[in-house]
Amino acid sequence: MTLTRRALVASGLAAPAILSMGLRAKAATTLKISHQFPGGTIDEGDFRDRMCRKFAALVAERSKGALEMQVYPGSSLMKTNAQFGAMRKGALDMSLYPSPYAGGEVAEMNIGLMPALVSSYEQAIAWKKAPVGRKITEILDSKGIILVSWVWQSGGIASRERPLFAPEDAKGLKVRGGSREMDLMMKQAGAATLSIPSSESYAAMQTGACDAVITSSTSLISFRLEELAKSLTSGRERSYWFMLEPIMMSKIAFERLPKDQQDLIMAIGAELEPFGQAGAKADDTKVEEIFGKAGAKVQNLDEKTLGQWRDIARETAWKDFAGKSASCAELLKLAEQVS
């Protein structure tokens, strides 16, 4: 069948548009996930890096290649403390990010490491569906952040010399607590404090700038603090250090995606939460084995000692946080309702 000149011209004009549409349909959207923790593989290494890699793999698979994700561990894409602000501006797509690191920009996020407010994983996990969790999600959304996957970690204390166990042990020690609120509690107990990301803990302990580091069990392992510590107060049985360390996403990046891809990201985020919690709990046991093998004295907090820390926290960190704003006071009140 022969084509008329008019048909040929028309088909020639239409072809580039059809081709262009086809290319757009096939081109993948690439998202970047940054975090501060050591890199590994999808099966080996820090569970937080593995969680990001599993997330990326599942998104690529279930979107049939329409979404691709690149994981940047070890703050290799940008410095740790810059990641939250970058997500708010749309300059970074996603991060697995310690919530109190965002406290300088969004004061309410300091509740994610409020000393002795959370003392068990069961209590922590219950936050998501409770009013406190809905409030946190709303606050972050208003600040340009989508909370994709909830992850909580218990923490312990690695000390260069003498143990940091009860409040009276803190006097004279230089302590890295991990949040302003944790520092308030430690200062009241008699410690000096320093504010650094957990990724800088090894160097601080090595040089003597820090006597004791309080951080997650996973970070105690990943940053090899057993090489420098003679004592570990473990967070396996109970702890006053529980951190919300979720996968977050830039709202700007999120809203660029079609609805089906948004739904996919949120569904996979929720699906991976049990993996994150299992990883955190496994490391609470593993850290005791690693530090014990290295010759450190390992102890678990008893309920009485935890109560002593809680009393100090209530009069310092909790009171200070509630006094910041009506929003902070409401958030603390909602958190106290979760037991």
Short mmCIF file of C-alpha atoms in Angstrom, two decimals:
data_model
loop_
_atom_site.label_atom_id
_atom_site.label_comp_id
_atom_site.label_asym_id
_atom_site.label_seq_id
_atom_site.Cartn_x
_atom_site.Cartn_y
_atom_site.Cartn_z
CA MET A 1 0.00 0.00 0.00
CA THR A 2 1.41 3.38 -1.02
CA LEU A 3 1.27 6.41 1.23
CA THR A 4 0.30 9.83 -0.03
CA ARG A 5 2.76 12.68 0.41
CA ARG A 6 0.44 14.23 2.97
CA ALA A 7 0.38 10.96 4.97
CA LEU A 8 4.16 10.67 4.84
CA VAL A 9 4.61 14.21 6.10
CA ALA A 10 2.06 13.66 8.85
CA SER A 11 3.70 10.42 9.95
CA GLY A 12 7.11 12.05 9.87
CA LEU A 13 5.93 14.84 12.13
CA ALA A 14 4.26 12.42 14.53
CA ALA A 15 7.20 10.02 14.81
CA PRO A 16 9.50 12.16 17.00
CA ALA A 17 6.68 12.83 19.47
CA ILE A 18 5.86 9.13 19.76
CA LEU A 19 9.55 8.25 20.12
CA SER A 20 10.05 10.91 22.76
CA MET A 21 7.08 9.66 24.75
CA GLY A 22 8.44 6.15 24.55
CA LEU A 23 11.84 7.24 25.84
CA ARG A 24 10.26 9.11 28.74
CA ALA A 25 8.28 6.06 29.70
CA LYS A 26 11.40 3.91 29.79
CA ALA A 27 13.77 6.37 31.47
CA ALA A 28 14.23 5.54 35.15
CA THR A 29 13.97 8.15 37.89
CA THR A 30 17.12 7.95 40.01
CA LEU A 31 16.95 8.77 43.71
CA LYS A 32 19.95 9.15 46.02
CA ILE A 33 19.96 7.74 49.58
CA SER A 34 22.69 9.07 51.89
CA HIS A 35 23.67 7.98 55.39
CA GLN A 36 26.64 8.29 57.75
CA PHE A 37 27.23 4.61 58.50
CA PRO A 38 29.86 2.23 57.09
CA GLY A 39 29.02 0.69 53.73
CA GLY A 40 28.76 -3.03 53.07
CA THR A 41 26.60 -5.25 50.89
CA ILE A 42 22.93 -6.15 50.92
CA ASP A 43 23.81 -9.22 53.03
CA GLU A 44 26.80 -8.12 55.13
CA GLY A 45 27.66 -5.13 57.31
CA ASP A 46 25.86 -2.45 59.30
CA PHE A 47 22.14 -3.28 59.20
CA ARG A 48 21.27 0.36 58.48
CA ASP A 49 23.30 0.30 55.28
CA ARG A 50 21.80 -3.09 54.44
CA MET A 51 18.31 -1.73 55.04
CA CYS A 52 18.95 1.10 52.56
CA ARG A 53 20.28 -1.39 50.00
CA LYS A 54 17.29 -3.70 50.48
CA PHE A 55 15.00 -0.72 50.10
CA ALA A 56 16.72 0.28 46.86
CA ALA A 57 16.59 -3.26 45.47
CA LEU A 58 12.90 -3.74 46.29
CA VAL A 59 11.92 -0.39 44.81
CA ALA A 60 13.80 -1.12 41.59
CA GLU A 61 12.29 -4.60 41.33
CA ARG A 62 8.68 -3.66 42.07
CA SER A 63 8.72 -0.51 39.96
CA LYS A 64 10.07 -2.69 37.10
CA GLY A 65 13.04 -0.38 36.76
CA ALA A 66 11.06 2.86 36.67
CA LEU A 67 12.71 3.88 39.96
CA GLU A 68 16.41 3.40 40.64
CA MET A 69 18.16 4.22 43.90
CA GLN A 70 21.81 4.89 44.59
CA VAL A 71 23.04 4.34 48.16
CA TYR A 72 25.85 6.56 49.48
CA PRO A 73 27.20 5.26 52.83
CA GLY A 74 29.74 6.85 55.15
CA SER A 75 28.58 10.42 54.43
CA SER A 76 30.28 10.03 51.05
CA LEU A 77 27.69 12.15 49.26
CA MET A 78 27.50 14.96 51.82
CA LYS A 79 28.40 15.62 55.44
CA THR A 80 26.22 14.03 58.08
CA ASN A 81 24.73 17.16 59.59
CA ALA A 82 23.92 18.65 56.17
CA GLN A 83 21.63 15.82 55.10
CA PHE A 84 18.42 16.91 56.82
CA GLY A 85 18.54 20.47 55.49
CA ALA A 86 19.42 19.16 52.04
CA MET A 87 16.32 16.94 52.04
CA ARG A 88 14.11 19.87 53.06
CA LYS A 89 15.43 21.89 50.11
CA GLY A 90 15.17 19.00 47.65
CA ALA A 91 18.94 18.77 47.21
CA LEU A 92 18.98 15.23 48.66
CA ASP A 93 16.29 12.66 48.00
CA MET A 94 16.52 10.33 51.02
CA SER A 95 18.50 9.50 54.14
CA LEU A 96 18.49 7.07 57.03
CA TYR A 97 18.94 9.82 59.56
CA PRO A 98 19.15 10.06 63.37
CA SER A 99 16.17 12.20 64.34
CA PRO A 100 17.90 14.35 67.01
CA TYR A 101 20.49 15.45 64.43
CA ALA A 102 17.58 17.40 62.93
CA GLY A 103 16.83 19.12 66.25
CA GLY A 104 18.66 22.30 65.31
CA GLU A 105 16.18 22.91 62.48
CA VAL A 106 13.09 21.24 63.95
CA ALA A 107 13.22 21.29 67.75
CA GLU A 108 10.48 18.66 68.08
CA MET A 109 12.79 16.03 66.55
CA ASN A 110 14.85 15.96 69.73
CA ILE A 111 12.15 13.78 71.21
CA GLY A 112 13.62 10.97 69.12
CA LEU A 113 16.44 10.69 71.67
CA MET A 114 14.85 11.90 74.89
CA PRO A 115 16.66 10.16 77.76
CA ALA A 116 14.64 7.53 79.60
CA LEU A 117 11.40 8.45 77.81
CA VAL A 118 11.53 5.16 75.92
CA SER A 119 13.00 2.15 77.71
CA SER A 120 11.97 -0.83 75.55
CA TYR A 121 11.52 -1.76 71.90
CA GLU A 122 7.86 -2.60 72.49
CA GLN A 123 7.24 0.91 73.76
CA ALA A 124 9.26 2.44 70.89
CA ILE A 125 7.49 0.50 68.15
CA ALA A 126 4.09 1.49 69.57
CA TRP A 127 4.85 5.16 68.83
CA LYS A 128 4.16 4.85 65.09
CA LYS A 129 0.42 4.17 65.40
CA ALA A 130 -0.09 6.20 68.57
CA PRO A 131 -0.97 9.91 68.60
CA VAL A 132 2.69 10.79 69.24
CA GLY A 133 3.71 9.07 66.01
CA ARG A 134 1.01 10.79 63.99
CA LYS A 135 2.11 14.13 65.46
CA ILE A 136 5.77 13.53 64.52
CA THR A 137 4.72 12.58 60.98
CA GLU A 138 2.63 15.76 60.67
CA ILE A 139 5.44 17.99 61.97
CA LEU A 140 7.98 16.51 59.57
CA ASP A 141 5.55 16.81 56.66
CA SER A 142 5.07 20.51 57.44
CA LYS A 143 8.86 20.93 57.35
CA GLY A 144 9.28 19.25 53.98
CA ILE A 145 10.12 15.69 55.12
CA ILE A 146 8.23 12.43 54.54
CA LEU A 147 8.82 9.75 57.19
CA VAL A 148 9.13 6.54 55.14
CA SER A 149 10.32 3.83 57.55
CA TRP A 150 10.43 3.83 61.37
CA VAL A 151 13.57 2.39 62.96
CA TRP A 152 14.44 2.45 66.67
CA GLN A 153 17.75 1.50 68.25
CA SER A 154 18.76 0.86 71.82
CA GLY A 155 22.14 2.14 72.88
CA GLY A 156 24.94 1.50 75.30
CA ILE A 157 28.00 3.22 76.74
CA ALA A 158 31.59 2.46 75.80
CA SER A 159 34.13 3.87 78.28
CA ARG A 160 37.88 4.23 77.88
CA GLU A 161 38.58 3.51 81.52
CA ARG A 162 36.01 3.28 84.33
CA PRO A 163 32.41 2.27 83.67
CA LEU A 164 29.62 4.81 83.21
CA PHE A 165 26.79 2.91 84.85
CA ALA A 166 25.01 4.88 87.59
CA PRO A 167 24.62 8.70 87.71
CA GLU A 168 27.42 9.05 90.28
CA ASP A 169 29.85 7.51 87.75
CA ALA A 170 29.45 10.47 85.36
CA LYS A 171 31.29 13.01 87.48
CA GLY A 172 34.46 14.22 85.76
CA LEU A 173 33.94 12.25 82.55
CA LYS A 174 33.86 13.75 79.05
CA VAL A 175 30.80 12.13 77.46
CA ARG A 176 29.30 12.01 73.97
CA GLY A 177 25.56 11.62 74.49
CA GLY A 178 24.12 12.00 71.00
CA SER A 179 21.58 14.76 71.63
CA ARG A 180 21.19 18.05 73.47
CA GLU A 181 18.71 16.40 75.83
CA MET A 182 21.06 13.52 76.62
CA ASP A 183 23.77 16.08 77.32
CA LEU A 184 21.52 17.96 79.77
CA MET A 185 21.02 14.78 81.77
CA MET A 186 24.74 13.97 81.73
CA LYS A 187 25.73 17.50 82.78
CA GLN A 188 23.36 17.32 85.74
CA ALA A 189 25.07 14.07 86.74
CA GLY A 190 28.45 15.84 86.66
CA ALA A 191 29.85 15.04 83.20
CA ALA A 192 31.28 17.37 80.59
CA THR A 193 29.77 16.77 77.15
CA LEU A 194 30.73 17.05 73.50
CA SER A 195 28.48 17.11 70.46
CA ILE A 196 29.74 14.98 67.56
CA PRO A 197 28.18 12.48 65.14
CA SER A 198 28.71 8.86 66.16
CA SER A 199 30.94 8.49 63.08
CA GLU A 200 33.52 10.72 64.83
CA SER A 201 33.46 8.80 68.12
CA TYR A 202 36.52 6.64 67.48
CA ALA A 203 38.81 9.60 66.84
CA ALA A 204 37.44 11.45 69.89
CA MET A 205 38.09 8.47 72.16
CA GLN A 206 41.46 7.76 70.59
CA THR A 207 42.73 11.29 71.23
CA GLY A 208 41.28 11.46 74.75
CA ALA A 209 38.80 14.21 73.84
CA CYS A 210 36.09 11.81 74.98
CA ASP A 211 36.05 9.35 77.88
CA ALA A 212 32.71 7.67 77.16
CA VAL A 213 30.52 7.37 74.08
CA ILE A 214 26.79 6.70 74.31
CA THR A 215 25.45 5.47 70.98
CA SER A 216 23.50 2.65 69.40
CA SER A 217 24.75 -0.91 69.74
CA THR A 218 25.18 -0.99 65.96
CA SER A 219 27.40 2.08 65.96
CA LEU A 220 29.44 0.75 68.89
CA ILE A 221 30.18 -2.22 66.63
CA SER A 222 30.52 -0.48 63.27
CA PHE A 223 32.88 2.19 64.57
CA ARG A 224 35.04 -0.45 66.37
CA LEU A 225 34.93 1.19 69.80
CA GLU A 226 35.82 -2.12 71.47
CA GLU A 227 39.39 -1.39 70.35
CA LEU A 228 39.52 1.57 72.76
CA ALA A 229 37.08 0.70 75.56
CA LYS A 230 37.60 -1.14 78.83
CA SER A 231 33.93 -1.04 79.81
CA LEU A 232 30.51 -1.46 78.18
CA THR A 233 27.15 -0.65 79.73
CA SER A 234 24.87 -2.60 77.41
CA GLY A 235 21.41 -1.58 76.22
CA ARG A 236 20.23 -5.16 75.66
CA GLU A 237 17.99 -5.58 78.72
CA ARG A 238 16.98 -1.96 79.32
CA SER A 239 18.33 1.47 78.42
CA TYR A 240 17.72 5.19 78.83
CA TRP A 241 19.12 5.65 75.29
CA PHE A 242 16.60 4.78 72.56
CA MET A 243 16.92 6.63 69.27
CA LEU A 244 14.45 7.07 66.43
CA GLU A 245 16.58 6.64 63.31
CA PRO A 246 14.16 6.50 60.38
CA ILE A 247 14.42 6.53 56.62
CA MET A 248 13.28 10.01 55.58
CA MET A 249 12.53 11.45 52.16
CA SER A 250 12.47 14.95 50.78
CA LYS A 251 8.85 16.01 50.27
CA ILE A 252 9.93 17.87 47.15
CA ALA A 253 11.39 14.66 45.69
CA PHE A 254 8.41 12.62 46.88
CA GLU A 255 5.85 14.89 45.25
CA ARG A 256 7.66 14.76 41.91
CA LEU A 257 6.74 11.07 41.68
CA PRO A 258 3.45 9.70 40.38
CA LYS A 259 1.01 8.36 42.98
CA ASP A 260 1.75 4.70 42.30
CA GLN A 261 5.49 5.26 42.96
CA GLN A 262 4.75 7.23 46.12
CA ASP A 263 2.57 4.38 47.37
CA LEU A 264 5.29 1.86 46.48
CA ILE A 265 7.94 3.75 48.47
CA MET A 266 5.72 3.99 51.54
CA ALA A 267 4.68 0.33 51.33
CA ILE A 268 8.29 -0.90 51.10
CA GLY A 269 9.31 1.43 53.92
CA ALA A 270 6.71 -0.14 56.21
CA GLU A 271 7.57 -3.64 55.03
CA LEU A 272 11.23 -3.21 56.01
CA GLU A 273 10.56 -1.99 59.56
CA PRO A 274 10.67 -5.52 61.07
CA PHE A 275 14.05 -6.04 59.36
CA GLY A 276 15.34 -2.84 60.98
CA GLN A 277 14.09 -3.77 64.43
CA ALA A 278 15.48 -7.30 64.16
CA GLY A 279 18.86 -5.87 63.14
CA ALA A 280 18.91 -3.48 66.09
CA LYS A 281 18.01 -6.21 68.60
CA ALA A 282 20.59 -8.61 67.18
CA ASP A 283 23.29 -5.99 67.60
CA ASP A 284 22.32 -5.47 71.26
CA THR A 285 23.47 -9.05 71.82
CA LYS A 286 26.36 -8.95 69.36
CA VAL A 287 27.92 -5.86 70.94
CA GLU A 288 28.23 -7.66 74.29
CA GLU A 289 30.01 -10.56 72.61
CA ILE A 290 32.42 -8.28 70.73
CA PHE A 291 33.30 -6.10 73.74
CA GLY A 292 33.56 -9.12 76.04
CA LYS A 293 35.92 -10.87 73.63
CA ALA A 294 38.05 -7.70 73.50
CA GLY A 295 38.39 -7.81 77.30
CA ALA A 296 35.91 -5.10 78.29
CA LYS A 297 33.79 -5.35 81.43
CA VAL A 298 30.15 -5.75 80.29
CA GLN A 299 27.15 -4.76 82.46
CA ASN A 300 23.38 -4.40 81.96
CA LEU A 301 21.36 -1.67 83.67
CA ASP A 302 19.02 -2.76 86.44
CA GLU A 303 15.58 -1.19 86.93
CA LYS A 304 16.65 0.79 90.00
CA THR A 305 19.58 2.45 88.19
CA LEU A 306 17.43 3.18 85.15
CA GLY A 307 14.96 4.88 87.49
CA GLN A 308 17.74 7.09 88.89
CA TRP A 309 18.62 8.24 85.38
CA ARG A 310 14.93 8.82 84.58
CA ASP A 311 14.52 11.06 87.62
CA ILE A 312 17.41 13.24 86.43
CA ALA A 313 16.11 13.27 82.85
CA ARG A 314 12.63 14.31 83.94
CA GLU A 315 13.96 17.34 85.84
CA THR A 316 16.42 18.42 83.14
CA ALA A 317 15.89 17.23 79.55
CA TRP A 318 12.13 16.64 79.69
CA LYS A 319 11.46 19.96 81.39
CA ASP A 320 13.73 21.86 78.99
CA PHE A 321 12.13 20.25 75.94
CA ALA A 322 8.56 20.94 77.09
CA GLY A 323 9.49 24.58 77.70
CA LYS A 324 10.62 25.17 74.12
CA SER A 325 7.15 25.48 72.59
CA ALA A 326 3.54 24.39 72.92
CA SER A 327 4.22 21.85 70.16
CA CYS A 328 7.12 20.30 72.09
CA ALA A 329 5.06 20.19 75.29
CA GLU A 330 2.21 18.46 73.47
CA LEU A 331 4.59 15.94 71.89
CA LEU A 332 6.13 15.05 75.26
CA LYS A 333 2.70 14.60 76.80
CA LEU A 334 1.63 12.30 73.97
CA ALA A 335 4.87 10.30 74.29
CA GLU A 336 4.34 9.78 78.02
CA GLN A 337 0.99 8.15 77.23
CA VAL A 338 2.75 5.28 75.42
CA SER A 339 3.86 2.63 77.90
#
